[in-house]
JSON list of C-alpha atoms in Angstrom, two decimals:
[
{"chain": "A", "resi": 1, "resn": "MET", "atom": "CA", "xyz": [70.25, -16.95, 62.54]},
{"chain": "A", "resi": 2, "resn": "ARG", "atom": "CA", "xyz": [68.12, -15.25, 59.63]},
{"chain": "A", "resi": 3, "resn": "LYS", "atom": "CA", "xyz": [64.75, -16.68, 60.36]},
{"chain": "A", "resi": 4, "resn": "ALA", "atom": "CA", "xyz": [64.58, -16.64, 64.40]},
{"chain": "A", "resi": 5, "resn": "SER", "atom": "CA", "xyz": [61.30, -18.99, 63.95]},
{"chain": "A", "resi": 6, "resn": "ARG", "atom": "CA", "xyz": [63.24, -21.99, 62.93]},
{"chain": "A", "resi": 7, "resn": "GLU", "atom": "CA", "xyz": [65.70, -21.38, 65.71]},
{"chain": "A", "resi": 8, "resn": "MET", "atom": "CA", "xyz": [65.39, -24.15, 68.38]},
{"chain": "A", "resi": 9, "resn": "ASP", "atom": "CA", "xyz": [67.58, -24.54, 71.88]},
{"chain": "A", "resi": 10, "resn": "ALA", "atom": "CA", "xyz": [70.89, -26.44, 72.79]},
{"chain": "A", "resi": 11, "resn": "GLN", "atom": "CA", "xyz": [69.01, -29.48, 74.25]},
{"chain": "A", "resi": 12, "resn": "TRP", "atom": "CA", "xyz": [66.65, -29.75, 71.07]},
{"chain": "A", "resi": 13, "resn": "ALA", "atom": "CA", "xyz": [69.99, -29.49, 68.57]},
{"chain": "A", "resi": 14, "resn": "MET", "atom": "CA", "xyz": [71.88, -31.86, 71.07]},
{"chain": "A", "resi": 15, "resn": "ASN", "atom": "CA", "xyz": [69.08, -34.28, 70.58]},
{"chain": "A", "resi": 16, "resn": "VAL", "atom": "CA", "xyz": [69.31, -33.78, 66.46]},
{"chain": "A", "resi": 17, "resn": "MET", "atom": "CA", "xyz": [73.35, -34.73, 66.95]},
{"chain": "A", "resi": 18, "resn": "GLU", "atom": "CA", "xyz": [72.60, -37.85, 69.30]},
{"chain": "A", "resi": 19, "resn": "HIS", "atom": "CA", "xyz": [70.24, -39.24, 66.52]},
{"chain": "A", "resi": 20, "resn": "ALA", "atom": "CA", "xyz": [72.02, -38.11, 63.05]},
{"chain": "A", "resi": 21, "resn": "PRO", "atom": "CA", "xyz": [73.76, -41.05, 61.63]},
{"chain": "A", "resi": 22, "resn": "TYR", "atom": "CA", "xyz": [76.76, -39.39, 61.04]},
{"chain": "A", "resi": 23, "resn": "ILE", "atom": "CA", "xyz": [78.06, -35.82, 61.63]},
{"chain": "A", "resi": 24, "resn": "THR", "atom": "CA", "xyz": [79.98, -34.16, 59.41]},
{"chain": "A", "resi": 25, "resn": "VAL", "atom": "CA", "xyz": [83.08, -32.64, 60.70]},
{"chain": "A", "resi": 26, "resn": "GLY", "atom": "CA", "xyz": [84.49, -29.23, 59.21]},
{"chain": "A", "resi": 27, "resn": "MET", "atom": "CA", "xyz": [88.31, -28.72, 59.74]},
{"chain": "A", "resi": 28, "resn": "ILE", "atom": "CA", "xyz": [90.99, -26.46, 57.85]},
{"chain": "A", "resi": 29, "resn": "HIS", "atom": "CA", "xyz": [94.38, -27.76, 56.15]},
{"chain": "A", "resi": 30, "resn": "LEU", "atom": "CA", "xyz": [97.82, -26.09, 57.26]},
{"chain": "A", "resi": 31, "resn": "ASP", "atom": "CA", "xyz": [97.23, -23.74, 53.78]},
{"chain": "A", "resi": 32, "resn": "GLY", "atom": "CA", "xyz": [93.86, -22.69, 55.39]},
{"chain": "A", "resi": 33, "resn": "THR", "atom": "CA", "xyz": [91.52, -24.49, 52.90]},
{"chain": "A", "resi": 34, "resn": "PRO", "atom": "CA", "xyz": [88.58, -26.44, 54.45]},
{"chain": "A", "resi": 35, "resn": "TYR", "atom": "CA", "xyz": [88.41, -30.15, 54.80]},
{"chain": "A", "resi": 36, "resn": "CYS", "atom": "CA", "xyz": [84.84, -31.30, 55.65]},
{"chain": "A", "resi": 37, "resn": "LEU", "atom": "CA", "xyz": [83.79, -35.41, 55.69]},
{"chain": "A", "resi": 38, "resn": "PRO", "atom": "CA", "xyz": [81.02, -37.46, 57.51]},
{"chain": "A", "resi": 39, "resn": "LEU", "atom": "CA", "xyz": [81.97, -39.37, 60.57]},
{"chain": "A", "resi": 40, "resn": "SER", "atom": "CA", "xyz": [80.70, -41.52, 63.29]},
{"chain": "A", "resi": 41, "resn": "LEU", "atom": "CA", "xyz": [80.86, -39.78, 66.52]},
{"chain": "A", "resi": 42, "resn": "ALA", "atom": "CA", "xyz": [79.60, -40.68, 69.49]},
{"chain": "A", "resi": 43, "resn": "LYS", "atom": "CA", "xyz": [79.18, -38.64, 72.87]},
{"chain": "A", "resi": 44, "resn": "LYS", "atom": "CA", "xyz": [80.74, -39.47, 76.25]},
{"chain": "A", "resi": 45, "resn": "ASP", "atom": "CA", "xyz": [78.62, -36.04, 77.37]},
{"chain": "A", "resi": 46, "resn": "ASP", "atom": "CA", "xyz": [77.16, -32.59, 76.65]},
{"chain": "A", "resi": 47, "resn": "THR", "atom": "CA", "xyz": [80.45, -31.45, 75.65]},
{"chain": "A", "resi": 48, "resn": "THR", "atom": "CA", "xyz": [82.96, -34.32, 74.78]},
{"chain": "A", "resi": 49, "resn": "TRP", "atom": "CA", "xyz": [82.59, -36.19, 71.61]},
{"chain": "A", "resi": 50, "resn": "TYR", "atom": "CA", "xyz": [84.86, -39.00, 69.95]},
{"chain": "A", "resi": 51, "resn": "PHE", "atom": "CA", "xyz": [85.49, -40.40, 66.51]},
{"chain": "A", "resi": 52, "resn": "HIS", "atom": "CA", "xyz": [88.34, -42.51, 65.27]},
{"chain": "A", "resi": 53, "resn": "CYS", "atom": "CA", "xyz": [90.54, -42.94, 62.37]},
{"chain": "A", "resi": 54, "resn": "ALA", "atom": "CA", "xyz": [93.86, -44.05, 60.82]},
{"chain": "A", "resi": 55, "resn": "LEU", "atom": "CA", "xyz": [97.11, -42.82, 62.99]},
{"chain": "A", "resi": 56, "resn": "GLU", "atom": "CA", "xyz": [97.86, -40.32, 60.03]},
{"chain": "A", "resi": 57, "resn": "GLY", "atom": "CA", "xyz": [96.16, -38.61, 57.14]},
{"chain": "A", "resi": 58, "resn": "GLU", "atom": "CA", "xyz": [94.28, -35.79, 56.40]},
{"chain": "A", "resi": 59, "resn": "LYS", "atom": "CA", "xyz": [92.32, -35.92, 59.29]},
{"chain": "A", "resi": 60, "resn": "ILE", "atom": "CA", "xyz": [95.17, -36.14, 61.93]},
{"chain": "A", "resi": 61, "resn": "ASP", "atom": "CA", "xyz": [96.96, -33.30, 59.49]},
{"chain": "A", "resi": 62, "resn": "CYS", "atom": "CA", "xyz": [94.14, -31.22, 59.61]},
{"chain": "A", "resi": 63, "resn": "ILE", "atom": "CA", "xyz": [93.89, -31.23, 63.72]},
{"chain": "A", "resi": 64, "resn": "LYS", "atom": "CA", "xyz": [97.53, -30.80, 64.24]},
{"chain": "A", "resi": 65, "resn": "ALA", "atom": "CA", "xyz": [97.64, -27.64, 61.95]},
{"chain": "A", "resi": 66, "resn": "ASN", "atom": "CA", "xyz": [94.11, -26.46, 63.66]},
{"chain": "A", "resi": 67, "resn": "PRO", "atom": "CA", "xyz": [92.29, -27.74, 66.24]},
{"chain": "A", "resi": 68, "resn": "ASN", "atom": "CA", "xyz": [89.26, -25.67, 65.74]},
{"chain": "A", "resi": 69, "resn": "VAL", "atom": "CA", "xyz": [86.54, -27.65, 64.04]},
{"chain": "A", "resi": 70, "resn": "CYS", "atom": "CA", "xyz": [82.98, -27.09, 63.02]},
{"chain": "A", "resi": 71, "resn": "LEU", "atom": "CA", "xyz": [80.20, -29.99, 63.87]},
{"chain": "A", "resi": 72, "resn": "SER", "atom": "CA", "xyz": [76.97, -30.34, 61.50]},
{"chain": "A", "resi": 73, "resn": "ALA", "atom": "CA", "xyz": [74.26, -32.57, 61.75]},
{"chain": "A", "resi": 74, "resn": "VAL", "atom": "CA", "xyz": [71.09, -33.39, 60.08]},
{"chain": "A", "resi": 75, "resn": "THR", "atom": "CA", "xyz": [67.90, -35.48, 60.78]},
{"chain": "A", "resi": 76, "resn": "LYS", "atom": "CA", "xyz": [64.48, -35.61, 59.01]},
{"chain": "A", "resi": 77, "resn": "CYS", "atom": "CA", "xyz": [65.65, -33.99, 55.94]},
{"chain": "A", "resi": 78, "resn": "ALA", "atom": "CA", "xyz": [63.03, -34.55, 53.41]},
{"chain": "A", "resi": 79, "resn": "PRO", "atom": "CA", "xyz": [62.97, -32.78, 50.07]},
{"chain": "A", "resi": 80, "resn": "THR", "atom": "CA", "xyz": [58.95, -31.71, 49.89]},
{"chain": "A", "resi": 81, "resn": "VAL", "atom": "CA", "xyz": [56.58, -29.37, 48.02]},
{"chain": "A", "resi": 82, "resn": "GLY", "atom": "CA", "xyz": [55.04, -26.73, 50.44]},
{"chain": "A", "resi": 83, "resn": "PRO", "atom": "CA", "xyz": [51.87, -28.17, 51.48]},
{"chain": "A", "resi": 84, "resn": "LYS", "atom": "CA", "xyz": [50.11, -24.69, 50.96]},
{"chain": "A", "resi": 85, "resn": "ASP", "atom": "CA", "xyz": [52.15, -22.88, 48.57]},
{"chain": "A", "resi": 86, "resn": "GLY", "atom": "CA", "xyz": [53.39, -25.71, 46.29]},
{"chain": "A", "resi": 87, "resn": "SER", "atom": "CA", "xyz": [57.14, -24.05, 46.30]},
{"chain": "A", "resi": 88, "resn": "PHE", "atom": "CA", "xyz": [59.81, -26.52, 46.31]},
{"chain": "A", "resi": 89, "resn": "THR", "atom": "CA", "xyz": [61.49, -26.62, 49.69]},
{"chain": "A", "resi": 90, "resn": "LEU", "atom": "CA", "xyz": [63.29, -29.25, 52.15]},
{"chain": "A", "resi": 91, "resn": "GLN", "atom": "CA", "xyz": [62.08, -30.12, 55.72]},
{"chain": "A", "resi": 92, "resn": "PHE", "atom": "CA", "xyz": [64.72, -30.91, 58.16]},
{"chain": "A", "resi": 93, "resn": "ARG", "atom": "CA", "xyz": [66.33, -30.63, 61.93]},
{"chain": "A", "resi": 94, "resn": "SER", "atom": "CA", "xyz": [69.78, -29.58, 61.80]},
{"chain": "A", "resi": 95, "resn": "ALA", "atom": "CA", "xyz": [72.23, -28.67, 64.76]},
{"chain": "A", "resi": 96, "resn": "ILE", "atom": "CA", "xyz": [75.90, -27.03, 64.47]},
{"chain": "A", "resi": 97, "resn": "ALA", "atom": "CA", "xyz": [78.56, -26.88, 67.45]},
{"chain": "A", "resi": 98, "resn": "LYS", "atom": "CA", "xyz": [81.84, -25.55, 67.47]},
{"chain": "A", "resi": 99, "resn": "GLY", "atom": "CA", "xyz": [84.71, -27.39, 69.27]},
{"chain": "A", "resi": 100, "resn": "ILE", "atom": "CA", "xyz": [88.76, -28.29, 69.89]},
{"chain": "A", "resi": 101, "resn": "ALA", "atom": "CA", "xyz": [89.75, -31.54, 68.54]},
{"chain": "A", "resi": 102, "resn": "GLU", "atom": "CA", "xyz": [92.78, -33.03, 70.30]},
{"chain": "A", "resi": 103, "resn": "ILE", "atom": "CA", "xyz": [94.11, -36.49, 69.50]},
{"chain": "A", "resi": 104, "resn": "VAL", "atom": "CA", "xyz": [93.81, -38.82, 72.72]},
{"chain": "A", "resi": 105, "resn": "THR", "atom": "CA", "xyz": [97.01, -40.24, 73.90]},
{"chain": "A", "resi": 106, "resn": "ASP", "atom": "CA", "xyz": [95.64, -42.30, 76.90]},
{"chain": "A", "resi": 107, "resn": "ASP", "atom": "CA", "xyz": [95.04, -45.86, 75.77]},
{"chain": "A", "resi": 108, "resn": "ALA", "atom": "CA", "xyz": [92.28, -45.95, 78.81]},
{"chain": "A", "resi": 109, "resn": "GLU", "atom": "CA", "xyz": [90.51, -42.80, 77.19]},
{"chain": "A", "resi": 110, "resn": "LYS", "atom": "CA", "xyz": [90.86, -44.36, 73.95]},
{"chain": "A", "resi": 111, "resn": "VAL", "atom": "CA", "xyz": [89.21, -47.62, 74.82]},
{"chain": "A", "resi": 112, "resn": "GLU", "atom": "CA", "xyz": [86.52, -45.89, 76.64]},
{"chain": "A", "resi": 113, "resn": "ALA", "atom": "CA", "xyz": [86.04, -43.78, 73.39]},
{"chain": "A", "resi": 114, "resn": "LEU", "atom": "CA", "xyz": [85.88, -46.47, 71.19]},
{"chain": "A", "resi": 115, "resn": "ARG", "atom": "CA", "xyz": [83.62, -48.59, 73.62]},
{"chain": "A", "resi": 116, "resn": "LEU", "atom": "CA", "xyz": [81.11, -45.48, 73.17]},
{"chain": "A", "resi": 117, "resn": "ILE", "atom": "CA", "xyz": [81.38, -45.49, 69.13]},
{"chain": "A", "resi": 118, "resn": "CYS", "atom": "CA", "xyz": [80.54, -49.18, 69.16]},
{"chain": "A", "resi": 119, "resn": "MET", "atom": "CA", "xyz": [77.86, -48.90, 71.65]},
{"chain": "A", "resi": 120, "resn": "ARG", "atom": "CA", "xyz": [76.18, -46.35, 69.39]},
{"chain": "A", "resi": 121, "resn": "PHE", "atom": "CA", "xyz": [76.88, -48.25, 66.08]},
{"chain": "A", "resi": 122, "resn": "LEU", "atom": "CA", "xyz": [77.05, -51.68, 66.93]},
{"chain": "A", "resi": 123, "resn": "PRO", "atom": "CA", "xyz": [75.64, -52.57, 70.39]},
{"chain": "A", "resi": 124, "resn": "GLN", "atom": "CA", "xyz": [74.66, -56.18, 69.05]},
{"chain": "A", "resi": 125, "resn": "HIS", "atom": "CA", "xyz": [78.05, -56.72, 68.77]},
{"chain": "A", "resi": 126, "resn": "MET", "atom": "CA", "xyz": [80.01, -55.92, 72.28]},
{"chain": "A", "resi": 127, "resn": "ASP", "atom": "CA", "xyz": [80.82, -59.26, 72.68]},
{"chain": "A", "resi": 128, "resn": "ALA", "atom": "CA", "xyz": [83.68, -59.07, 70.20]},
{"chain": "A", "resi": 129, "resn": "PHE", "atom": "CA", "xyz": [84.70, -55.66, 71.58]},
{"chain": "A", "resi": 130, "resn": "ASP", "atom": "CA", "xyz": [87.53, -56.67, 73.78]},
{"chain": "A", "resi": 131, "resn": "THR", "atom": "CA", "xyz": [88.95, -58.94, 70.83]},
{"chain": "A", "resi": 132, "resn": "SER", "atom": "CA", "xyz": [88.98, -56.10, 68.50]},
{"chain": "A", "resi": 133, "resn": "ILE", "atom": "CA", "xyz": [90.23, -53.96, 70.81]},
{"chain": "A", "resi": 134, "resn": "GLN", "atom": "CA", "xyz": [93.17, -56.31, 71.93]},
{"chain": "A", "resi": 135, "resn": "ARG", "atom": "CA", "xyz": [93.77, -56.54, 67.92]},
{"chain": "A", "resi": 136, "resn": "SER", "atom": "CA", "xyz": [93.33, -52.59, 66.49]},
{"chain": "A", "resi": 137, "resn": "LEU", "atom": "CA", "xyz": [94.03, -50.20, 69.54]},
{"chain": "A", "resi": 138, "resn": "ALA", "atom": "CA", "xyz": [97.77, -49.87, 68.31]},
{"chain": "A", "resi": 139, "resn": "ARG", "atom": "CA", "xyz": [96.98, -48.88, 64.79]},
{"chain": "A", "resi": 140, "resn": "THR", "atom": "CA", "xyz": [93.80, -46.75, 65.73]},
{"chain": "A", "resi": 141, "resn": "ALA", "atom": "CA", "xyz": [94.03, -43.06, 66.39]},
{"chain": "A", "resi": 142, "resn": "VAL", "atom": "CA", "xyz": [90.96, -41.42, 68.78]},
{"chain": "A", "resi": 143, "resn": "VAL", "atom": "CA", "xyz": [89.93, -37.86, 68.44]},
{"chain": "A", "resi": 144, "resn": "ARG", "atom": "CA", "xyz": [88.15, -36.18, 71.51]},
{"chain": "A", "resi": 145, "resn": "ILE", "atom": "CA", "xyz": [86.27, -32.87, 70.21]},
{"chain": "A", "resi": 146, "resn": "THR", "atom": "CA", "xyz": [85.24, -30.88, 73.00]},
{"chain": "A", "resi": 147, "resn": "LEU", "atom": "CA", "xyz": [82.35, -28.36, 72.28]},
{"chain": "A", "resi": 148, "resn": "THR", "atom": "CA", "xyz": [83.18, -25.02, 72.82]},
{"chain": "A", "resi": 149, "resn": "ALA", "atom": "CA", "xyz": [79.79, -23.48, 73.26]},
{"chain": "A", "resi": 150, "resn": "PRO", "atom": "CA", "xyz": [76.49, -25.42, 73.35]},
{"chain": "A", "resi": 151, "resn": "PRO", "atom": "CA", "xyz": [75.13, -26.39, 69.85]},
{"chain": "A", "resi": 152, "resn": "THR", "atom": "CA", "xyz": [72.76, -24.33, 68.14]},
{"chain": "A", "resi": 153, "resn": "GLY", "atom": "CA", "xyz": [69.53, -26.08, 66.44]},
{"chain": "A", "resi": 154, "resn": "LYS", "atom": "CA", "xyz": [67.21, -25.16, 63.30]},
{"chain": "A", "resi": 155, "resn": "HIS", "atom": "CA", "xyz": [64.51, -26.79, 61.94]},
{"chain": "A", "resi": 156, "resn": "LYS", "atom": "CA", "xyz": [61.87, -26.76, 58.92]},
{"chain": "A", "resi": 157, "resn": "GLU", "atom": "CA", "xyz": [58.49, -28.85, 59.38]},
{"chain": "A", "resi": 158, "resn": "TYR", "atom": "CA", "xyz": [54.99, -28.77, 58.31]},
{"chain": "A", "resi": 159, "resn": "ASP", "atom": "CA", "xyz": [52.22, -29.96, 60.90]},
{"chain": "A", "resi": 160, "resn": "ASP", "atom": "CA", "xyz": [48.90, -31.90, 59.46]},
{"chain": "A", "resi": 161, "resn": "ASN", "atom": "CA", "xyz": [47.39, -28.75, 58.31]},
{"chain": "A", "resi": 162, "resn": "GLY", "atom": "CA", "xyz": [50.17, -27.72, 55.99]},
{"chain": "A", "resi": 163, "resn": "ASP", "atom": "CA", "xyz": [51.70, -24.99, 58.36]},
{"chain": "A", "resi": 164, "resn": "GLU", "atom": "CA", "xyz": [55.12, -24.59, 59.15]},
{"chain": "A", "resi": 165, "resn": "ILE", "atom": "CA", "xyz": [55.58, -25.52, 62.83]},
{"chain": "A", "resi": 166, "resn": "LYS", "atom": "CA", "xyz": [57.35, -22.36, 64.17]},
{"chain": "A", "resi": 167, "resn": "ASN", "atom": "CA", "xyz": [59.78, -22.43, 67.62]},
{"chain": "A", "resi": 168, "resn": "VAL", "atom": "CA", "xyz": [58.33, -25.74, 69.02]},
{"chain": "A", "resi": 169, "resn": "MET", "atom": "CA", "xyz": [60.00, -27.97, 70.89]},
{"chain": "A", "resi": 170, "resn": "LYS", "atom": "CA", "xyz": [60.12, -31.79, 68.88]},
{"chain": "A", "resi": 171, "resn": "ARG", "atom": "CA", "xyz": [61.70, -35.07, 69.85]},
{"chain": "A", "resi": 172, "resn": "GLN", "atom": "CA", "xyz": [63.42, -37.47, 67.30]}
]
């Protein structure tokens, strides 16, 4: 990392990933070209993340061609003018993690993953979960991403005095 003063630890980075409204997943096509898109991921534990998709398509093709993926999450992103020098800049909290993607074939794990996703994004509608699963499980793919190393984090933020905050643990 070029500016070590902005580097944050793995726990902080995990917190960013947990609170990001979506996480961009970078994949590689069979021909070696990149494919990245924002997805709604949910976490099982510190190394296991899930997303769902159709049974066929670019995501599935990429994972079959090369299971290596990169996750990128950003929160608190705000263009700003530097309080002290008037420079145009960006305040942010970001995290990056690398992992291996696998298509889940076990129905029990698929249901567990879909429950985690629903709990994260639509907890107020869990009363409809079982009916939805019965209707759509057979036509839904679930992908498990296992992180191969802890995530790394970075931030740029200013305090109330207009000074850049350096290496300070801050929670969402």
